[in-house]
Coordinates of C-alpha atoms in Angstrom, one line a residue:
M1 CA 41.4 20.9 57.9
N2 CA 38.7 23.6 58.2
W3 CA 36.0 21.1 57.3
I4 CA 37.1 18.8 60.2
T5 CA 37.4 21.6 62.6
N6 CA 34.3 23.5 61.7
Y7 CA 31.9 20.6 61.0
V8 CA 33.0 17.2 62.2
R9 CA 34.3 18.1 65.6
P10 CA 31.2 20.2 66.6
T11 CA 28.9 17.5 65.4
I12 CA 30.6 14.8 67.5
N13 CA 30.7 17.1 70.5
S14 CA 27.0 17.8 70.2
L15 CA 26.1 14.1 70.1
F16 CA 28.0 13.3 73.2
S17 CA 27.1 16.4 75.2
R18 CA 23.4 16.3 74.4
R19 CA 21.4 16.5 77.7
E20 CA 18.2 14.7 78.2
V21 CA 15.2 16.9 79.0
P22 CA 13.0 15.5 81.9
E23 CA 9.5 14.6 80.8
N24 CA 7.8 15.7 84.0
L25 CA 8.6 19.4 83.8
W26 CA 5.0 20.3 82.7
S27 CA 1.7 19.0 83.7
K28 CA -1.6 19.4 81.9
C29 CA -4.7 20.4 83.8
P30 CA -7.4 17.7 83.2
E31 CA -10.1 20.3 83.6
C32 CA -9.0 23.2 81.3
G33 CA -6.0 21.8 79.5
T34 CA -3.6 24.5 80.7
M35 CA 0.1 23.5 80.7
L36 CA 1.5 24.1 84.2
F37 CA 5.1 24.2 85.2
H38 CA 5.9 21.7 87.9
R39 CA 7.4 24.2 90.3
E40 CA 4.5 26.5 90.0
L41 CA 2.1 23.6 90.5
T42 CA 4.0 22.4 93.6
D43 CA 4.0 25.8 95.1
N44 CA 0.3 26.1 94.5
L45 CA -0.4 22.7 96.2
Q46 CA -1.4 20.9 93.0
V47 CA -4.2 23.5 92.3
C48 CA -4.5 24.8 88.7
S49 CA -3.8 28.5 88.7
N50 CA -6.1 29.0 85.7
C51 CA -9.4 27.3 86.6
N52 CA -8.8 26.4 90.4
H53 CA -9.1 22.7 89.7
H54 CA -7.8 20.6 92.6
M55 CA -5.6 17.8 91.4
A56 CA -4.8 14.7 93.4
I57 CA -2.1 15.1 96.1
S58 CA -0.5 12.4 98.2
P59 CA -1.0 12.3 102.0
R60 CA 2.7 12.9 102.7
E61 CA 2.8 16.0 100.5
R62 CA -0.4 17.2 102.2
F63 CA 1.0 16.7 105.7
K64 CA 4.1 18.7 104.9
T65 CA 2.0 21.8 104.2
L66 CA -0.5 21.1 107.0
F67 CA 1.7 20.5 110.1
D68 CA 3.8 23.2 111.7
A69 CA 7.1 23.6 109.9
G70 CA 6.2 20.5 107.9
T71 CA 7.3 18.1 110.7
F72 CA 5.3 15.1 111.8
S73 CA 5.9 11.5 112.9
E74 CA 4.1 8.5 111.6
V75 CA 1.9 6.4 113.8
P76 CA 2.5 2.6 113.5
V77 CA -0.3 0.5 112.1
P78 CA -0.8 -3.2 112.8
D79 CA -0.3 -5.4 109.7
P80 CA -3.3 -7.5 108.8
V81 CA -3.3 -11.0 107.2
A82 CA -1.9 -10.8 103.7
D83 CA -4.2 -12.0 100.9
P84 CA -6.8 -13.8 103.2
L85 CA -9.0 -14.9 100.3
Q86 CA -6.2 -16.0 97.9
F87 CA -7.9 -13.6 95.4
R88 CA -6.8 -13.6 91.8
D89 CA -8.2 -11.8 88.8
Q90 CA -5.8 -10.8 86.0
K91 CA -3.1 -10.6 88.6
K92 CA -2.6 -12.0 92.0
Y93 CA -3.5 -9.8 94.9
P94 CA 0.0 -9.7 96.4
D95 CA 1.4 -8.7 92.9
R96 CA -1.1 -5.8 92.8
L97 CA 0.0 -4.7 96.2
K98 CA 3.7 -4.8 95.3
G99 CA 3.0 -2.8 92.1
A100 CA 1.1 -0.1 94.0
Q101 CA 3.8 0.1 96.7
K102 CA 6.5 0.5 94.0
A103 CA 4.5 3.2 92.2
T104 CA 3.6 5.3 95.2
G105 CA 6.4 4.5 97.6
E106 CA 3.9 4.0 100.4
K107 CA 3.1 0.8 102.3
E108 CA -0.7 1.1 101.9
A109 CA -3.6 3.3 101.0
M110 CA -3.7 5.3 104.3
L111 CA -1.0 7.2 106.2
V112 CA -1.4 8.1 109.8
A113 CA 0.7 10.9 111.4
E114 CA 0.8 13.1 114.4
G115 CA 2.2 16.5 115.0
E116 CA 1.1 20.1 115.8
I117 CA -1.2 22.3 113.7
G118 CA -1.2 25.9 114.9
R119 CA 0.7 24.7 118.0
M120 CA -2.1 22.3 118.9
P121 CA -1.5 18.5 118.9
V122 CA -3.5 16.8 116.2
V123 CA -3.6 13.3 114.8
C124 CA -4.2 13.1 111.0
A125 CA -4.9 10.2 108.6
G126 CA -4.9 10.6 104.8
Q127 CA -5.9 8.2 102.0
D128 CA -3.8 7.9 98.8
F129 CA -6.1 7.5 95.8
S130 CA -3.1 6.4 93.6
F131 CA -2.7 3.3 95.8
M132 CA -5.3 1.0 94.3
A133 CA -7.8 3.8 94.1
G134 CA -7.5 4.4 97.9
S135 CA -9.7 1.3 98.4
M136 CA -10.7 0.5 102.0
G137 CA -9.3 -2.9 103.1
M138 CA -8.2 -4.4 106.4
Y139 CA -5.1 -2.2 106.6
V140 CA -7.1 1.0 106.1
G141 CA -9.5 -0.2 108.9
N142 CA -6.5 -0.9 111.2
A143 CA -5.0 2.5 110.3
F144 CA -8.2 4.4 111.1
I145 CA -8.6 2.6 114.4
A146 CA -4.9 3.2 115.2
A147 CA -5.5 6.9 114.5
C148 CA -8.5 7.0 116.8
E149 CA -6.6 5.2 119.6
R150 CA -3.7 7.6 119.3
A151 CA -6.0 10.6 119.4
I152 CA -7.6 9.3 122.6
Q153 CA -4.2 8.6 124.1
R154 CA -2.9 12.1 123.4
R155 CA -6.3 13.8 124.0
A156 CA -6.0 15.3 120.6
P157 CA -8.5 15.9 117.7
L158 CA -8.5 13.6 114.7
V159 CA -8.5 14.9 111.1
V160 CA -9.0 12.5 108.2
F161 CA -8.6 13.3 104.5
A162 CA -10.8 10.8 102.6
A163 CA -10.2 9.8 99.0
A164 CA -11.4 6.4 97.9
G165 CA -13.2 4.4 95.3
G166 CA -14.9 2.3 98.0
A167 CA -14.2 -1.1 99.6
R168 CA -11.4 -3.3 98.2
M169 CA -13.0 -6.1 96.3
Q170 CA -9.9 -8.4 96.7
E171 CA -10.7 -8.7 100.4
G172 CA -14.4 -9.4 99.9
I173 CA -16.6 -9.3 103.1
L174 CA -13.5 -8.5 105.2
S175 CA -13.3 -5.1 103.5
L176 CA -17.0 -4.4 104.2
M177 CA -16.4 -5.3 107.9
Q178 CA -14.3 -2.1 108.1
M179 CA -17.4 0.0 107.9
P180 CA -18.8 -0.9 111.3
R181 CA -15.2 -1.1 112.8
T182 CA -14.5 2.5 111.8
T183 CA -18.0 3.6 113.0
V184 CA -17.3 2.2 116.5
A185 CA -13.9 3.9 116.6
I186 CA -15.6 7.2 115.9
Q187 CA -18.0 6.6 118.7
M188 CA -15.0 6.0 121.0
L189 CA -13.8 9.5 120.0
R190 CA -17.2 11.0 120.8
D191 CA -17.3 9.3 124.2
A192 CA -13.9 10.8 125.0
G193 CA -15.1 14.3 124.0
L194 CA -12.7 14.7 121.1
P195 CA -13.4 16.4 117.8
Y196 CA -13.4 14.4 114.6
I197 CA -13.1 16.3 111.3
C198 CA -13.3 14.6 107.9
V199 CA -12.2 16.4 104.8
L200 CA -13.7 14.9 101.6
T201 CA -11.5 15.1 98.6
H202 CA -12.0 14.0 95.0
P203 CA -13.3 11.4 94.7
T204 CA -14.9 9.9 97.9
T205 CA -17.3 7.1 97.0
G206 CA -18.6 3.7 98.0
G207 CA -18.2 2.2 101.4
V208 CA -16.0 5.0 102.6
T209 CA -18.8 7.6 102.0
A210 CA -21.2 5.2 103.8
S211 CA -19.0 5.0 106.9
Y212 CA -16.4 7.3 108.4
A213 CA -16.4 9.9 105.6
M214 CA -19.8 11.4 106.4
L215 CA -19.6 11.1 110.2
G216 CA -17.4 14.1 110.9
D217 CA -18.5 16.8 113.4
V218 CA -18.0 19.4 110.7
P219 CA -18.1 17.9 107.2
I220 CA -15.7 19.8 104.9
A221 CA -14.9 19.2 101.2
E222 CA -12.5 20.5 98.6
P223 CA -14.0 22.4 95.6
T224 CA -15.6 20.3 92.8
A225 CA -14.9 17.1 94.7
R226 CA -17.2 14.2 93.7
I227 CA -18.8 12.7 96.8
C228 CA -21.3 9.9 96.4
F229 CA -22.0 6.2 97.1
A230 CA -22.8 5.1 93.6
G231 CA -21.5 7.0 90.5
P232 CA -23.8 9.2 88.3
R233 CA -23.6 6.7 85.4
V234 CA -25.0 3.9 87.5
I235 CA -27.8 6.1 88.9
E236 CA -28.8 7.3 85.4
Q237 CA -28.9 3.8 84.1
T238 CA -31.0 2.7 87.1
I239 CA -33.6 5.5 87.2
R240 CA -33.3 6.2 83.4
E241 CA -33.4 9.9 84.0
K242 CA -30.9 12.7 83.3
L243 CA -29.2 14.0 86.5
P244 CA -29.0 17.7 87.3
E245 CA -25.9 19.7 86.5
G246 CA -23.2 19.4 89.1
F247 CA -24.9 16.4 90.7
Q248 CA -22.7 14.8 93.5
R249 CA -20.2 17.7 93.4
A250 CA -19.1 19.4 96.6
E251 CA -21.0 22.6 95.8
Y252 CA -24.2 20.7 95.0
L253 CA -24.0 18.9 98.4
L254 CA -23.3 22.2 100.2
D255 CA -26.4 23.7 98.7
H256 CA -28.5 20.7 99.8
G257 CA -27.2 20.5 103.4
M258 CA -24.9 17.5 103.1
L259 CA -21.8 19.6 103.8
D260 CA -20.9 22.5 106.1
R261 CA -18.0 24.0 104.3
V262 CA -16.3 23.9 100.8
T263 CA -12.8 25.1 101.4
N264 CA -9.9 25.8 99.0
R265 CA -6.8 23.7 99.6
K266 CA -4.7 26.8 100.2
D267 CA -7.0 27.9 103.0
M268 CA -7.5 24.4 104.5
R269 CA -4.9 24.8 107.2
T270 CA -6.3 28.1 108.5
E271 CA -9.8 26.7 108.3
L272 CA -8.9 23.6 110.4
I273 CA -7.1 25.7 113.0
T274 CA -10.1 27.9 113.5
I275 CA -12.6 25.0 113.7
L276 CA -10.5 22.8 116.0
R277 CA -9.9 25.6 118.4
M278 CA -13.6 26.4 118.5
L279 CA -14.5 22.7 119.2
T280 CA -11.8 22.4 121.9
G281 CA -12.8 25.6 123.7
L282 CA -9.5 27.4 123.0
P283 CA -9.2 31.1 122.2
P284 CA -8.8 32.2 118.6
A285 CA -5.4 31.5 117.1
T286 CA -2.8 34.3 116.9
M287 CA -1.5 34.4 113.3
G288 CA 2.3 34.9 113.3
D289 CA 5.0 34.2 115.8
L290 CA 5.6 37.5 117.7
P291 CA 7.6 38.0 120.9
A292 CA 5.9 38.9 124.1
P293 CA 5.2 42.7 124.4
E294 CA 6.8 43.1 127.8
A295 CA 10.0 41.2 126.9
D296 CA 10.2 43.3 123.7
V297 CA 9.9 46.6 125.5
E298 CA 12.5 45.6 128.2
A299 CA 15.0 44.4 125.5
G300 CA 14.5 47.7 123.6
A301 CA 14.9 49.8 126.6
A302 CA 18.1 48.0 127.6
A303 CA 19.6 48.5 124.2
L304 CA 19.1 52.3 124.2
P305 CA 22.0 54.5 125.5
Q306 CA 21.1 55.8 129.0
P307 CA 21.5 59.6 129.6
P308 CA 24.0 60.7 132.3
V309 CA 22.5 61.2 135.7
A310 CA 23.2 64.8 137.0
E311 CA 24.3 65.0 140.6
P312 CA 22.0 67.0 142.9
A313 CA 23.2 70.5 143.8
P314 CA 24.3 71.0 147.4
V315 CA 21.7 72.4 149.7
P316 CA 22.9 75.5 151.6
A317 CA 22.8 75.3 155.4
K318 CA 20.0 77.3 157.0
P319 CA 21.0 80.2 159.3
A320 CA 20.5 79.7 163.0
T321 CA 17.3 81.2 164.4
K322 CA 17.2 83.9 167.1
A323 CA 15.7 81.5 169.6
A324 CA 18.6 79.1 169.2
A325 CA 21.2 81.9 169.4
K326 CA 19.6 83.6 172.6
P327 CA 21.5 82.6 175.8
A328 CA 19.7 80.5 178.3
T329 CA 17.9 82.4 181.1
K330 CA 18.0 81.7 184.8
G331 CA 14.7 80.0 184.8
D332 CA 16.0 77.6 182.1
A333 CA 19.1 76.8 184.1
K334 CA 17.1 76.0 187.2
S335 CA 14.8 73.7 185.3

């Protein structure tokens, strides 16, 4: 009886009550190999706390930390023709799109949203590298043009977060046509006198770099982001020379005048608020929501107990003067 109670029953209970441990509690930094707890990584905006390596982040997660109170509304994008070339390699193009949509939960590689950043209306567009490497197809071109049109309609600046492997080969020449389309849309913003900021994240390559990614009023990049048209391996094989250390990285481009700023992801919101207010002619932003000074003083004074008001002492009556007490003379009576 003791054997059944002490051994068999606990063994059976442990088998049925065993809880499965999630596999995504820890993430390994691809740069330094440090194991990072998922909550710590999320709170740090997908930035390694050990080596400051900036990992990929989806546009929706980025917008939640960028807009005020994390609230924004999506801008509708016109749907292009599906699979215009009937392209097929190892898979059909529609099957690849469905697989990417299922893996990311997004409709396409670019998300367009509008909201307020520092109490200023702003239109934002972000590319998702996990959706077919963020490749630029007809939908991305339509999304960029929809963002520009919405910014002109609201008289608001446009901020774009670029992350792409280039044009989408499954759409052929139609994907390359998005380069002049997006360039014309940027010119529409300039004609309207609206700022256009492009933040280049890792990686930004190919036709995206050759079009709207490098046409911002103030080019900004995240640390160690690779920004190029052709990759370093292709260049080395072409020129048959060894490239310098850090070639095509954000810091290298900053030193050679291709960028204006290299900003940490945790400081990106403050940086954008400062730059956008400068470009729109607004005064510097006030950090923190504080009540108006006058209203605060009046409310505090009303809450304090008021001291009792003393009544004024009675004033004694003045004695009558001799002139007033002297009886009237005859001359006065006659007059």
